[in-house]
Amino acid sequence: MLKSNEFFILKKYIPLHIIIFLLPFLGVSQENKIHIKVHLDTLKHQLQIREKITFYNNTSKELSDIFFHNWGNSFKGNETPLGKRLIEDYKKDFYFTEEENRGYSKIHTIKSNKIPLKFTELPQQQDILKVTLNSPLQPKDSVVIDAMYTVKIPNVRFTGYGKTYNGYHLRFWYLTPAVYTNDWQLMSNLNMDDLFENVADFTVEIDVPKKYTLESNLYQYKTTKGPINNYYLIGKQKKDIILNINPNHKKFKTFQNKNTVVKTDIFDKRLDMSSSNKIVNRQIEFIENFIGKHPHTEILVDANTVNKNSLRELYGIPDWLKPYPENFKWDIRFFKALVSKYIDDVLLLNKRKDYWLSEGIQTFLMMEYINKYYPNITVFGRFSNLWGFKKYNLAKLKQNDKYSFLYQFSARRFYDQALNTPADSLSNFNRKVISPYKAGLGLRYLQDFLGNETLRKSFQEFYKDYRLKITTSDSFKDILKKKAAKNVDWFFDDYITTSKKIDYKIKKVKYLKDEDSVAITIKNKRNITAPVSIYAVKDKNIKSKIWVTDVDSVKTVKIKANGFDKLALNYEQIYPEYNSLNNFKNINNAIISKPIQFRFLKDVEDPYYNQIFYTPDIRYNLYDGVILGVNFNNKPVIKHNFEFSITPNYAFRSKNLTGFYSFSYNQFFEDSKIYRIRYGVSGSNFHYAPELSYNTFSPFVSFQFRRNTLRDVGTKFLLSRVVYVNREIQPTQQEIESDRYSILNFRYVYSKPNVIRRLQYAVNTEIADNFTKLSTDIRYLKFFNEQQSFNLRFFGGFFLYNNSEGNYFSFGLNRSSDYLFEQNLFGRSESSGLFSQQFVISDGGFKSFYNQPSFANQFIASANTSVSVWRWVEVYNDFAMLKSKNQGPRYFYENGIRLNFIPNIFELYFPVYTNERFEINQPAYPNKIRFVITSSLDRIYNFIRRGLL
């Protein structure tokens, strides 16, 4: 077999076209051989392809069929796996794009020995071809398959590969044989760049117009033939071909190492080539010292491949503020990209089924690189030293601290998934961040536990034995277990294959005077038995450290008393934990070992203190005026199960103390259809009219049901609560039923916010002394294109019985009385003026005001519709029927213009016509305009987060 370095020596003396002719005869390798002739049509954005594939049956079975990945066809339509996946990822640009922006792969012929072969697309997998051979292929034998086909290049914006603004960036554009290991390993394009490929020997001839320059990850040679540039591309034992074609300029820069050439479009224009080259050389040397040399002389690191499958690091501070040392950001970003390509080029793992090892190695090497070259750089850089911020734990977070911090953020809400979960079943946040972090932390855990460079030597042996060979993480497991002097079954049996959380605490500490030692009792609070590290600490300096194993419930160990004042588990945060606050214990066993600490805004929880956070609270309503106060809570960045929030306020208009409070406990379930039960109590005190206040008190229990998968963005929950309301009345008034009341409320909510079709409904039951009512609120949204949609809301409700007086508890057509006090109304009792125009959709959902009574004490049915006209401009039409006791049904209709700037956050409604009159020619029309403005941070956060977690 011709090696890469031999090829480069040979090409100095022999013309390239002769080398190409001789390549099949220069070795006895059993790698597949792929020869592709391509013509690029820049007018139709098509590739005309003739491909010859020499496929070797390296299995022990005869093969009647061969499967090919045809990912060029994944852009064919919305019903391909890619089309469906993009919808799951909350992306609708591909779904509504014009046909000219889509792509496809049209197969003209597939032959062997000039005899046509039967080929079919797999059902529901249009990007996988099944080719039936004319005769079975025996083990160790080969077959030559010729294919002619056309690939229409899609727009680059869907996956990062395709037609760019003025050129092309191509990957996964040709037919590639599927891998056979026990069975065919078939995978459709899901925009994860994880195609499982074996290496092959490539020769590619591609014709492009003369004005274009081609760059690739293969060795290339260019000749000019009139208006055409012809490129010969050669690659031995390659598994992927990336082409970048741009008009007459090179996009990639080249960095030269003594053994390796790195080509990349990830560079900082502010760095000179000399500095950049030194950094790249340092990075390559670092990677080689850990795992070994790259088998190829060239590595191509393209920005798109790296950026699309990772979230931005916590470096959100603008560059012009220069928060980090010189070259730091580019160094870290490029190292991440380089090590990712380094591992992916060499280790032939099925990353959809067995991704944790490659992702774990990449994250582990990143942590080791930072630890060696940037050990003291914090997440916020030099801003960590700012006055008022430098004492915060958040400011003290080192770059490597973010891994365990973000893992704990996910684990404490049970959003994490086992590392053996197929990658296409992971949530985007887990796939891009949490799972790679957990895998990397796990490898660091092993390194610290095993010591003696066992992990590093295992890496090197695994890399040496399996580079450019189909393998699995089981091979690495076998090597590590052979080299390890300690039992590591806990790592592969629990840490990798389950989502069990590590959580140990120091239960008791006892000083043994006779033995001059300390007895430490450790309790395992969860269901995984893994090694735990114990530290003896004096003034935050480590005095000693030991590893303890087999703590399945409770275990007591002894250590020598050598002048320490505190004991800690996992003091250096080597391994990820569910809760690290219970890891500390003073040796004096004081009852109050952690004093209270007040922190402004939020912070990372501090194991040395009980923290209370305070934030200013500013709000407004017509009767209290400007309301200023302070919110006190125990909600750090990573929340506790028990939460409290108390907000005393002072209202400047009413000149009264107001405020609200809540106390709750979250009980999470790991293996249940119920995800969380939340128990709590809440209450508030504000004014509902001039000089008239109200008090609410509400104990509640809510059940949140588990999503089918973490990729499901929907939610289901059941709320049960009792709302007690006490409304203050004028001294001259007599108390009525609407001044003091209690209501038992059950509410079930289902929400499925698909990016194309969204469905949400709620069923509500209210039981009070004088009435019982049922209602349902159903909402449906359908997009016609990226900007235009149809919105339908149906509200129906009726009283099972109603002995209440007046309309306070009745259904409202255009505004309910909000007797449960759950809406954020600026002018709760206003019937005229600006604050009466605030619109919160409830009950009938009408926007217009009517002269006739618009309440119903028996039955209501209402339909609200809106249709997009242009961007955020919509036309709405509403219909309703109201029925009160001893009255016939009344019918209502309205239409108007809705400016839907940010749904449910900022909207304006302009009534045009109702069944009573034309509205736009009525006097004082501005008083009829309704507005939606929310100050709910939860609603704003949920709008932003969709499709992420």
Short mmCIF file of N, CA, C and O in Angstrom, two decimals, residues 171 199 217 237-240 294-296 298-300 340-348 468:
data_model
loop_
_atom_site.label_atom_id
_atom_site.label_comp_id
_atom_site.label_asym_id
_atom_site.label_seq_id
_atom_site.Cartn_x
_atom_site.Cartn_y
_atom_site.Cartn_z
N ARG A 171 -19.82 19.04 1.24
CA ARG A 171 -19.48 17.86 2.04
C ARG A 171 -20.64 16.88 1.93
O ARG A 171 -21.79 17.29 1.80
N VAL A 199 -12.56 4.19 5.63
CA VAL A 199 -11.60 4.91 4.79
C VAL A 199 -11.59 4.30 3.40
O VAL A 199 -11.96 3.14 3.19
N ASN A 217 -9.49 18.87 1.27
CA ASN A 217 -8.67 18.17 2.26
C ASN A 217 -7.88 17.04 1.61
O ASN A 217 -7.38 16.15 2.30
N GLN A 237 -6.52 6.49 2.16
CA GLN A 237 -7.12 6.16 3.46
C GLN A 237 -7.83 7.38 4.05
O GLN A 237 -7.66 7.71 5.21
N LYS A 238 -8.62 8.01 3.23
CA LYS A 238 -9.45 9.13 3.66
C LYS A 238 -10.89 8.65 3.84
O LYS A 238 -11.32 7.70 3.18
N LYS A 239 -11.62 9.32 4.70
CA LYS A 239 -13.02 8.92 4.89
C LYS A 239 -14.00 10.03 4.52
O LYS A 239 -15.20 9.84 4.62
N ASP A 240 -13.51 11.14 4.07
CA ASP A 240 -14.39 12.27 3.84
C ASP A 240 -13.73 13.23 2.86
O ASP A 240 -12.51 13.39 2.88
N HIS A 294 -0.79 12.17 13.65
CA HIS A 294 -1.84 12.05 12.64
C HIS A 294 -1.29 11.26 11.45
O HIS A 294 -0.16 11.49 11.01
N PRO A 295 -2.07 10.31 10.91
CA PRO A 295 -1.55 9.47 9.82
C PRO A 295 -1.43 10.19 8.48
O PRO A 295 -0.78 9.69 7.57
N HIS A 296 -2.06 11.36 8.34
CA HIS A 296 -2.00 12.09 7.08
C HIS A 296 -1.10 13.31 7.22
O HIS A 296 -0.92 13.85 8.31
N GLU A 298 -1.76 16.17 5.78
CA GLU A 298 -2.56 17.39 5.74
C GLU A 298 -3.83 17.22 6.57
O GLU A 298 -4.46 16.16 6.54
N ILE A 299 -4.18 18.26 7.30
CA ILE A 299 -5.42 18.30 8.06
C ILE A 299 -6.17 19.56 7.65
O ILE A 299 -5.60 20.66 7.69
N LEU A 300 -7.42 19.41 7.24
CA LEU A 300 -8.24 20.57 6.91
C LEU A 300 -9.24 20.82 8.03
O LEU A 300 -10.00 19.93 8.40
N SER A 340 -10.89 18.25 17.40
CA SER A 340 -12.11 17.61 16.89
C SER A 340 -11.84 16.94 15.54
O SER A 340 -12.21 15.78 15.32
N LYS A 341 -11.20 17.68 14.60
CA LYS A 341 -10.90 17.11 13.30
C LYS A 341 -9.85 16.00 13.41
O LYS A 341 -9.91 15.00 12.69
N TYR A 342 -8.89 16.19 14.30
CA TYR A 342 -7.82 15.21 14.50
C TYR A 342 -8.42 13.86 14.87
O TYR A 342 -8.10 12.82 14.28
N ILE A 343 -9.34 13.86 15.85
CA ILE A 343 -9.95 12.61 16.31
C ILE A 343 -10.89 12.05 15.26
O ILE A 343 -10.88 10.85 14.96
N ASP A 344 -11.73 12.90 14.67
CA ASP A 344 -12.71 12.43 13.69
C ASP A 344 -12.05 11.86 12.44
O ASP A 344 -12.59 10.94 11.81
N ASP A 345 -10.90 12.41 12.04
CA ASP A 345 -10.22 11.90 10.86
C ASP A 345 -9.64 10.51 11.08
O ASP A 345 -9.47 9.76 10.12
N VAL A 346 -9.34 10.17 12.32
CA VAL A 346 -8.54 8.98 12.59
C VAL A 346 -9.34 7.84 13.22
O VAL A 346 -9.18 6.68 12.87
N LEU A 347 -10.23 8.16 14.15
CA LEU A 347 -10.99 7.12 14.84
C LEU A 347 -12.30 6.87 14.10
O LEU A 347 -13.16 7.76 14.02
N LEU A 348 -12.46 5.68 13.58
CA LEU A 348 -13.64 5.34 12.78
C LEU A 348 -14.70 4.73 13.70
O LEU A 348 -14.93 3.52 13.72
N LEU A 468 -7.64 4.58 11.82
CA LEU A 468 -8.11 4.29 10.47
C LEU A 468 -8.69 2.88 10.34
O LEU A 468 -8.68 2.29 9.26
#
